[in-house]
Amino acid sequence: LGQKGSRRNIAGYALADATVADRFTLTAGVRYDDNSTYGSALSPRVSAGVEIPKTRTRIFGGVSRGFYAPTLNQYYLAVIGGTLTQRLDKEESSAFEIGVRQDFLDSRLDAEAVFFYTDYDTFINEVQLVQNAHVIGGEFALRARLLDWLETSLNYTALNAENSADGTALSYRPEHRANAEVTVTPLEHWDITATARYTGAQAIAHVLSTQALGDLQVAFFDANGVPASEALSSHFILGLSSRYTHGIGKPWLKELVYSARAVNLTNSSYQEKFGYPMPRFRFTAGVEARF
């Protein structure tokens, strides 16, 4: 776009943590930023955790205040009639989270659940400056190793991310996301892992915030001239990988590691971000020597 710009940011932080009776932990920190464009900002954070030995339960949580300056690319994005119109403000937010982690069966099974909430005073929604937004959600994770040769894991995230003024969804924040993984070890030093990943539909931003003209409704096109719809469709991706470690035991060569990986087994067409199609089926293999 022929725009030139510069920015200076000086920052420093301090962090302190303490542990009481091997059960209670407390961490407190603060970061100070002095930005030549956006001025100064103080970002404090406090987190704590407590463990109940009898039940092997850990409860944790934290509160924080954040500051984020838009990138130079975001800042100098909009040129209309040869005049730079976009002046994104800094992003500021307050965040809160609380969670619990529980072990079962001598740590062969553990589960974790986390609730989080972030309130944005200002939020940079791709090319739109949202004056008030929030993200609320939860995450659940489960890991199991009930057999020596089998390990499984699952995590799921649900969230609601929206512009608080009009209720529209924030871009590229899927309401549902899940990952599953199964690893088997049929022989010593050989493991095979299957993965599955689901990402729900994601909204695409269609508003450009400008200094001179306010918020403008705009259309975005990919490299083939196809306009963006209201949202990216959901997608489900499968993967398979294997790894075998061959011990050599020589002074000049300890072991060889053979690996192979296949991604997107169903050869699906999908995008994580509009205009950037992800590769279809792909396969890689290799050998690693350890000396």
mmCIF file of C-alpha atoms in Angstrom:
data_model
loop_
_atom_site.group_PDB
_atom_site.id
_atom_site.type_symbol
_atom_site.label_atom_id
_atom_site.label_comp_id
_atom_site.label_asym_id
_atom_site.label_seq_id
_atom_site.Cartn_x
_atom_site.Cartn_y
_atom_site.Cartn_z
ATOM 1 C CA LEU A 1 0.000 0.000 0.000
ATOM 2 C CA GLY A 2 3.022 2.289 -0.015
ATOM 3 C CA GLN A 3 2.638 3.147 3.662
ATOM 4 C CA LYS A 4 5.587 3.516 6.014
ATOM 5 C CA GLY A 5 5.467 3.571 9.754
ATOM 6 C CA SER A 6 7.398 2.952 12.915
ATOM 7 C CA ARG A 7 6.604 2.358 16.529
ATOM 8 C CA ARG A 8 8.589 2.077 19.742
ATOM 9 C CA ASN A 9 7.569 -0.158 22.612
ATOM 10 C CA ILE A 10 9.484 -0.428 25.883
ATOM 11 C CA ALA A 11 8.291 -3.022 28.360
ATOM 12 C CA GLY A 12 9.328 -4.646 31.594
ATOM 13 C CA TYR A 13 7.800 -7.140 33.985
ATOM 14 C CA ALA A 14 8.188 -8.523 37.488
ATOM 15 C CA LEU A 15 7.063 -11.929 38.764
ATOM 16 C CA ALA A 16 6.944 -13.504 42.218
ATOM 17 C CA ASP A 17 5.669 -16.887 43.373
ATOM 18 C CA ALA A 18 5.346 -18.689 46.661
ATOM 19 C CA THR A 19 4.501 -22.221 47.828
ATOM 20 C CA VAL A 20 3.018 -22.948 51.240
ATOM 21 C CA ALA A 21 3.189 -26.464 52.747
ATOM 22 C CA ASP A 22 3.533 -28.001 49.266
ATOM 23 C CA ARG A 23 -0.203 -27.523 48.816
ATOM 24 C CA PHE A 24 -0.892 -23.868 48.090
ATOM 25 C CA THR A 25 0.809 -21.861 45.350
ATOM 26 C CA LEU A 26 0.464 -18.162 44.656
ATOM 27 C CA THR A 27 1.884 -16.284 41.684
ATOM 28 C CA ALA A 28 1.682 -12.523 41.158
ATOM 29 C CA GLY A 29 3.121 -10.478 38.356
ATOM 30 C CA VAL A 30 2.872 -7.180 36.550
ATOM 31 C CA ARG A 31 4.009 -5.903 33.155
ATOM 32 C CA TYR A 32 4.448 -2.273 32.136
ATOM 33 C CA ASP A 33 4.362 -1.137 28.490
ATOM 34 C CA ASP A 34 5.269 2.283 27.148
ATOM 35 C CA ASN A 35 4.197 2.529 23.504
ATOM 36 C CA SER A 36 4.990 5.525 21.286
ATOM 37 C CA THR A 37 1.580 5.255 19.599
ATOM 38 C CA TYR A 38 -0.743 4.116 22.383
ATOM 39 C CA GLY A 39 0.843 5.437 25.547
ATOM 40 C CA SER A 40 1.449 3.383 28.676
ATOM 41 C CA ALA A 41 -0.392 0.393 30.096
ATOM 42 C CA LEU A 42 -0.097 -1.716 33.246
ATOM 43 C CA SER A 43 -0.980 -5.426 33.021
ATOM 44 C CA PRO A 44 -1.243 -7.209 36.390
ATOM 45 C CA ARG A 45 -1.957 -10.914 36.934
ATOM 46 C CA VAL A 46 -2.591 -13.024 40.039
ATOM 47 C CA SER A 47 -3.068 -16.801 40.030
ATOM 48 C CA ALA A 48 -3.384 -19.370 42.788
ATOM 49 C CA GLY A 49 -3.757 -23.102 43.211
ATOM 50 C CA VAL A 50 -4.458 -25.489 46.070
ATOM 51 C CA GLU A 51 -4.087 -29.267 46.190
ATOM 52 C CA ILE A 52 -6.078 -31.660 48.375
ATOM 53 C CA PRO A 53 -3.735 -34.647 48.908
ATOM 54 C CA LYS A 54 -6.378 -37.030 50.238
ATOM 55 C CA THR A 55 -8.486 -36.846 47.072
ATOM 56 C CA ARG A 56 -5.669 -35.872 44.626
ATOM 57 C CA THR A 57 -7.698 -32.830 43.638
ATOM 58 C CA ARG A 58 -6.196 -29.535 42.491
ATOM 59 C CA ILE A 59 -8.211 -26.313 42.247
ATOM 60 C CA PHE A 60 -6.699 -23.329 40.463
ATOM 61 C CA GLY A 61 -7.674 -19.940 39.103
ATOM 62 C CA GLY A 62 -6.470 -16.494 38.147
ATOM 63 C CA VAL A 63 -7.402 -12.932 37.249
ATOM 64 C CA SER A 64 -5.528 -10.603 34.942
ATOM 65 C CA ARG A 65 -5.616 -7.361 33.008
ATOM 66 C CA GLY A 66 -4.212 -7.302 29.464
ATOM 67 C CA PHE A 67 -2.963 -4.857 26.832
ATOM 68 C CA TYR A 68 -2.366 -5.549 23.133
ATOM 69 C CA ALA A 69 -1.273 -3.121 20.416
ATOM 70 C CA PRO A 70 -2.357 -3.904 16.846
ATOM 71 C CA THR A 71 0.377 -4.926 14.452
ATOM 72 C CA LEU A 72 1.734 -2.402 11.954
ATOM 73 C CA ASN A 73 -0.043 -4.379 9.237
ATOM 74 C CA GLN A 74 -3.375 -3.944 11.018
ATOM 75 C CA TYR A 75 -2.643 -0.309 11.798
ATOM 76 C CA TYR A 76 -1.819 0.654 8.200
ATOM 77 C CA LEU A 77 -4.377 -1.542 6.494
ATOM 78 C CA ALA A 78 -7.072 0.684 4.993
ATOM 79 C CA VAL A 79 -6.320 3.125 2.190
ATOM 80 C CA ILE A 80 -9.342 4.776 0.549
ATOM 81 C CA GLY A 81 -8.778 7.337 -2.186
ATOM 82 C CA GLY A 82 -5.075 7.450 -1.376
ATOM 83 C CA THR A 83 -5.762 8.502 2.226
ATOM 84 C CA LEU A 84 -5.014 6.342 5.242
ATOM 85 C CA THR A 85 -8.325 6.046 7.070
ATOM 86 C CA GLN A 86 -7.814 3.317 9.629
ATOM 87 C CA ARG A 87 -6.500 4.080 13.111
ATOM 88 C CA LEU A 88 -7.079 1.061 15.316
ATOM 89 C CA ASP A 89 -6.963 1.697 19.027
ATOM 90 C CA LYS A 90 -5.138 -0.593 21.452
ATOM 91 C CA GLU A 91 -6.876 -3.687 22.742
ATOM 92 C CA GLU A 92 -7.531 -3.940 26.497
ATOM 93 C CA SER A 93 -9.165 -6.759 28.431
ATOM 94 C CA SER A 94 -9.810 -8.293 31.836
ATOM 95 C CA ALA A 95 -9.748 -12.073 32.198
ATOM 96 C CA PHE A 96 -10.873 -14.571 34.816
ATOM 97 C CA GLU A 97 -10.535 -18.355 34.938
ATOM 98 C CA ILE A 98 -11.094 -21.138 37.430
ATOM 99 C CA GLY A 99 -10.560 -24.856 37.047
ATOM 100 C CA VAL A 100 -10.218 -28.214 38.726
ATOM 101 C CA ARG A 101 -7.978 -31.188 37.965
ATOM 102 C CA GLN A 102 -8.639 -34.674 39.346
ATOM 103 C CA ASP A 103 -6.509 -37.835 39.257
ATOM 104 C CA PHE A 104 -7.963 -41.339 39.423
ATOM 105 C CA LEU A 105 -6.526 -44.864 39.611
ATOM 106 C CA ASP A 106 -3.003 -43.786 40.605
ATOM 107 C CA SER A 107 -2.832 -41.185 37.824
ATOM 108 C CA ARG A 108 -3.828 -43.642 35.092
ATOM 109 C CA LEU A 109 -6.879 -41.479 34.535
ATOM 110 C CA ASP A 110 -7.090 -37.724 35.011
ATOM 111 C CA ALA A 111 -9.661 -35.115 34.100
ATOM 112 C CA GLU A 112 -9.584 -31.335 33.993
ATOM 113 C CA ALA A 113 -12.333 -28.744 33.605
ATOM 114 C CA VAL A 114 -11.775 -24.994 33.203
ATOM 115 C CA PHE A 115 -14.191 -22.077 33.015
ATOM 116 C CA PHE A 116 -12.941 -18.787 31.547
ATOM 117 C CA TYR A 117 -14.319 -15.331 30.882
ATOM 118 C CA THR A 118 -12.658 -12.389 29.120
ATOM 119 C CA ASP A 119 -14.173 -8.919 28.878
ATOM 120 C CA TYR A 120 -12.725 -6.583 26.242
ATOM 121 C CA ASP A 121 -12.957 -2.810 26.606
ATOM 122 C CA THR A 122 -11.799 -2.684 22.995
ATOM 123 C CA PHE A 123 -11.237 -5.660 20.685
ATOM 124 C CA ILE A 124 -9.544 -5.904 17.281
ATOM 125 C CA ASN A 125 -11.857 -8.139 15.255
ATOM 126 C CA GLU A 126 -9.632 -8.645 12.187
ATOM 127 C CA VAL A 127 -10.164 -5.210 10.551
ATOM 128 C CA GLN A 128 -12.909 -3.964 12.834
ATOM 129 C CA LEU A 129 -12.478 -2.170 16.133
ATOM 130 C CA VAL A 130 -15.159 -3.434 18.541
ATOM 131 C CA GLN A 131 -15.713 -1.129 21.497
ATOM 132 C CA ASN A 132 -17.040 -3.812 23.818
ATOM 133 C CA ALA A 133 -16.792 -7.592 23.435
ATOM 134 C CA HIS A 134 -16.622 -10.679 25.575
ATOM 135 C CA VAL A 135 -15.621 -14.334 25.400
ATOM 136 C CA ILE A 136 -17.093 -16.883 27.786
ATOM 137 C CA GLY A 137 -16.528 -20.609 27.667
ATOM 138 C CA GLY A 138 -15.258 -23.811 29.140
ATOM 139 C CA GLU A 139 -12.775 -26.542 28.353
ATOM 140 C CA PHE A 140 -12.788 -30.202 29.356
ATOM 141 C CA ALA A 141 -9.846 -32.581 28.995
ATOM 142 C CA LEU A 142 -9.553 -36.289 29.751
ATOM 143 C CA ARG A 143 -6.480 -38.523 29.584
ATOM 144 C CA ALA A 144 -6.476 -42.265 30.226
ATOM 145 C CA ARG A 145 -3.761 -44.927 30.307
ATOM 146 C CA LEU A 146 -5.632 -47.920 31.662
ATOM 147 C CA LEU A 147 -3.409 -50.382 29.766
ATOM 148 C CA ASP A 148 0.363 -50.173 29.397
ATOM 149 C CA TRP A 149 0.076 -50.328 25.601
ATOM 150 C CA LEU A 150 -2.885 -47.974 25.160
ATOM 151 C CA GLU A 151 -3.223 -44.266 25.879
ATOM 152 C CA THR A 152 -6.121 -41.996 24.943
ATOM 153 C CA SER A 153 -6.837 -38.313 25.339
ATOM 154 C CA LEU A 154 -9.753 -36.023 24.578
ATOM 155 C CA ASN A 155 -10.315 -32.299 24.928
ATOM 156 C CA TYR A 156 -13.323 -30.192 24.066
ATOM 157 C CA THR A 157 -13.794 -26.412 24.103
ATOM 158 C CA ALA A 158 -17.095 -24.555 23.919
ATOM 159 C CA LEU A 159 -17.225 -20.775 23.843
ATOM 160 C CA ASN A 160 -19.417 -17.822 23.060
ATOM 161 C CA ALA A 161 -17.461 -14.893 21.602
ATOM 162 C CA GLU A 162 -19.492 -11.880 20.551
ATOM 163 C CA ASN A 163 -19.691 -8.158 20.083
ATOM 164 C CA SER A 164 -21.498 -7.027 23.226
ATOM 165 C CA ALA A 165 -23.139 -4.094 21.419
ATOM 166 C CA ASP A 166 -25.020 -6.022 18.720
ATOM 167 C CA GLY A 167 -24.566 -9.698 19.620
ATOM 168 C CA THR A 168 -22.723 -10.626 16.422
ATOM 169 C CA ALA A 169 -20.078 -13.339 16.637
ATOM 170 C CA LEU A 170 -16.393 -12.443 16.713
ATOM 171 C CA SER A 171 -14.467 -13.752 13.730
ATOM 172 C CA TYR A 172 -12.501 -17.004 13.766
ATOM 173 C CA ARG A 173 -13.750 -18.055 17.194
ATOM 174 C CA PRO A 174 -15.596 -21.391 16.677
ATOM 175 C CA GLU A 175 -18.247 -22.248 19.228
ATOM 176 C CA HIS A 176 -17.108 -25.878 19.312
ATOM 177 C CA ARG A 177 -13.674 -27.427 18.984
ATOM 178 C CA ALA A 178 -12.634 -30.993 19.879
ATOM 179 C CA ASN A 179 -9.500 -33.133 19.617
ATOM 180 C CA ALA A 180 -9.086 -36.853 20.241
ATOM 181 C CA GLU A 181 -5.958 -38.987 20.187
ATOM 182 C CA VAL A 182 -5.321 -42.706 20.604
ATOM 183 C CA THR A 183 -1.813 -44.156 20.901
ATOM 184 C CA VAL A 184 -1.055 -47.872 20.880
ATOM 185 C CA THR A 185 2.312 -49.520 21.499
ATOM 186 C CA PRO A 186 2.155 -52.944 19.818
ATOM 187 C CA LEU A 187 5.866 -53.562 20.380
ATOM 188 C CA GLU A 188 8.548 -52.026 22.551
ATOM 189 C CA HIS A 189 9.917 -48.829 20.967
ATOM 190 C CA TRP A 190 7.093 -48.737 18.402
ATOM 191 C CA ASP A 191 3.991 -46.574 18.740
ATOM 192 C CA ILE A 192 1.102 -45.742 16.426
ATOM 193 C CA THR A 193 -1.082 -42.662 16.967
ATOM 194 C CA ALA A 194 -4.452 -41.823 15.429
ATOM 195 C CA THR A 195 -5.836 -38.281 15.757
ATOM 196 C CA ALA A 196 -9.181 -36.644 15.054
ATOM 197 C CA ARG A 197 -9.878 -32.917 15.113
ATOM 198 C CA TYR A 198 -13.220 -31.140 14.785
ATOM 199 C CA THR A 199 -13.575 -27.376 14.337
ATOM 200 C CA GLY A 200 -17.012 -25.788 14.218
ATOM 201 C CA ALA A 201 -18.175 -23.018 11.909
ATOM 202 C CA GLN A 202 -16.363 -19.693 12.296
ATOM 203 C CA ALA A 203 -17.681 -16.207 11.549
ATOM 204 C CA ILE A 204 -15.832 -14.007 9.046
ATOM 205 C CA ALA A 205 -15.432 -10.269 9.690
ATOM 206 C CA HIS A 206 -17.222 -8.007 7.180
ATOM 207 C CA VAL A 207 -16.712 -4.626 8.836
ATOM 208 C CA LEU A 208 -13.776 -2.245 8.380
ATOM 209 C CA SER A 209 -13.278 0.427 11.047
ATOM 210 C CA THR A 210 -12.007 3.740 9.660
ATOM 211 C CA GLN A 211 -11.192 7.038 11.263
ATOM 212 C CA ALA A 212 -12.781 9.262 8.630
ATOM 213 C CA LEU A 213 -15.808 7.225 7.555
ATOM 214 C CA GLY A 214 -16.601 5.105 10.593
ATOM 215 C CA ASP A 215 -17.477 1.421 10.225
ATOM 216 C CA LEU A 216 -17.892 0.246 6.639
ATOM 217 C CA GLN A 217 -19.477 -2.964 5.373
ATOM 218 C CA VAL A 218 -16.956 -4.592 3.056
ATOM 219 C CA ALA A 219 -16.637 -7.799 1.046
ATOM 220 C CA PHE A 220 -13.483 -9.897 1.000
ATOM 221 C CA PHE A 221 -12.423 -12.092 -1.928
ATOM 222 C CA ASP A 222 -9.999 -14.973 -2.103
ATOM 223 C CA ALA A 223 -7.287 -15.450 -4.747
ATOM 224 C CA ASN A 224 -9.857 -16.895 -7.177
ATOM 225 C CA GLY A 225 -12.222 -13.966 -6.795
ATOM 226 C CA VAL A 226 -14.702 -15.870 -4.648
ATOM 227 C CA PRO A 227 -16.381 -13.600 -2.053
ATOM 228 C CA ALA A 228 -16.418 -14.573 1.598
ATOM 229 C CA SER A 229 -19.651 -15.951 3.011
ATOM 230 C CA GLU A 230 -20.882 -15.192 6.520
ATOM 231 C CA ALA A 231 -18.837 -18.013 8.030
ATOM 232 C CA LEU A 232 -16.308 -20.716 7.304
ATOM 233 C CA SER A 233 -17.898 -24.159 7.389
ATOM 234 C CA SER A 234 -16.991 -26.707 10.046
ATOM 235 C CA HIS A 235 -14.451 -29.406 9.256
ATOM 236 C CA PHE A 236 -13.284 -32.763 10.581
ATOM 237 C CA ILE A 237 -9.677 -33.879 10.028
ATOM 238 C CA LEU A 238 -8.159 -37.332 10.612
ATOM 239 C CA GLY A 239 -4.476 -38.139 10.964
ATOM 240 C CA LEU A 240 -2.245 -41.172 11.509
ATOM 241 C CA SER A 241 1.406 -41.365 12.535
ATOM 242 C CA SER A 242 3.908 -44.015 13.562
ATOM 243 C CA ARG A 243 7.325 -43.957 15.189
ATOM 244 C CA TYR A 244 9.868 -46.715 15.766
ATOM 245 C CA THR A 245 13.133 -46.368 17.693
ATOM 246 C CA HIS A 246 15.895 -48.777 16.668
ATOM 247 C CA GLY A 247 18.660 -48.970 19.248
ATOM 248 C CA ILE A 248 22.156 -49.282 17.723
ATOM 249 C CA GLY A 249 24.298 -48.939 20.829
ATOM 250 C CA LYS A 250 27.482 -47.985 19.015
ATOM 251 C CA PRO A 251 29.859 -45.325 20.364
ATOM 252 C CA TRP A 252 29.340 -43.350 17.151
ATOM 253 C CA LEU A 253 25.592 -44.026 16.749
ATOM 254 C CA LYS A 254 23.140 -44.510 19.603
ATOM 255 C CA GLU A 255 19.892 -45.120 17.717
ATOM 256 C CA LEU A 256 17.846 -44.572 14.578
ATOM 257 C CA VAL A 257 14.274 -43.279 14.713
ATOM 258 C CA TYR A 258 11.961 -44.100 11.792
ATOM 259 C CA SER A 259 8.784 -42.026 11.485
ATOM 260 C CA ALA A 260 5.840 -41.626 9.115
ATOM 261 C CA ARG A 261 2.882 -39.259 9.228
ATOM 262 C CA ALA A 262 -0.313 -38.898 7.190
ATOM 263 C CA VAL A 263 -2.530 -35.820 7.603
ATOM 264 C CA ASN A 264 -6.078 -35.204 6.339
ATOM 265 C CA LEU A 265 -6.775 -38.834 5.525
ATOM 266 C CA THR A 266 -10.174 -38.028 4.029
ATOM 267 C CA ASN A 267 -8.614 -35.520 1.584
ATOM 268 C CA SER A 268 -11.041 -32.841 2.800
ATOM 269 C CA SER A 269 -11.118 -29.277 1.485
ATOM 270 C CA TYR A 270 -11.200 -26.745 4.320
ATOM 271 C CA GLN A 271 -9.934 -23.380 5.510
ATOM 272 C CA GLU A 272 -8.793 -22.214 8.934
ATOM 273 C CA LYS A 273 -8.917 -18.619 7.661
ATOM 274 C CA PHE A 274 -10.759 -17.297 4.612
ATOM 275 C CA GLY A 275 -8.607 -17.093 1.503
ATOM 276 C CA TYR A 276 -6.018 -19.592 2.746
ATOM 277 C CA PRO A 277 -7.024 -23.154 1.765
ATOM 278 C CA MET A 278 -5.311 -25.810 3.827
ATOM 279 C CA PRO A 279 -3.434 -28.672 2.118
ATOM 280 C CA ARG A 280 -5.389 -31.812 1.309
ATOM 281 C CA PHE A 281 -3.986 -35.285 2.002
ATOM 282 C CA ARG A 282 -0.255 -35.208 2.711
ATOM 283 C CA PHE A 283 2.280 -37.803 3.767
ATOM 284 C CA THR A 284 5.782 -37.452 5.189
ATOM 285 C CA ALA A 285 8.371 -40.014 6.300
ATOM 286 C CA GLY A 286 11.871 -39.738 7.650
ATOM 287 C CA VAL A 287 14.793 -41.189 9.556
ATOM 288 C CA GLU A 288 16.509 -39.480 12.495
ATOM 289 C CA ALA A 289 19.985 -40.470 13.653
ATOM 290 C CA ARG A 290 20.990 -39.874 17.262
ATOM 291 C CA PHE A 291 24.677 -39.837 18.076
#
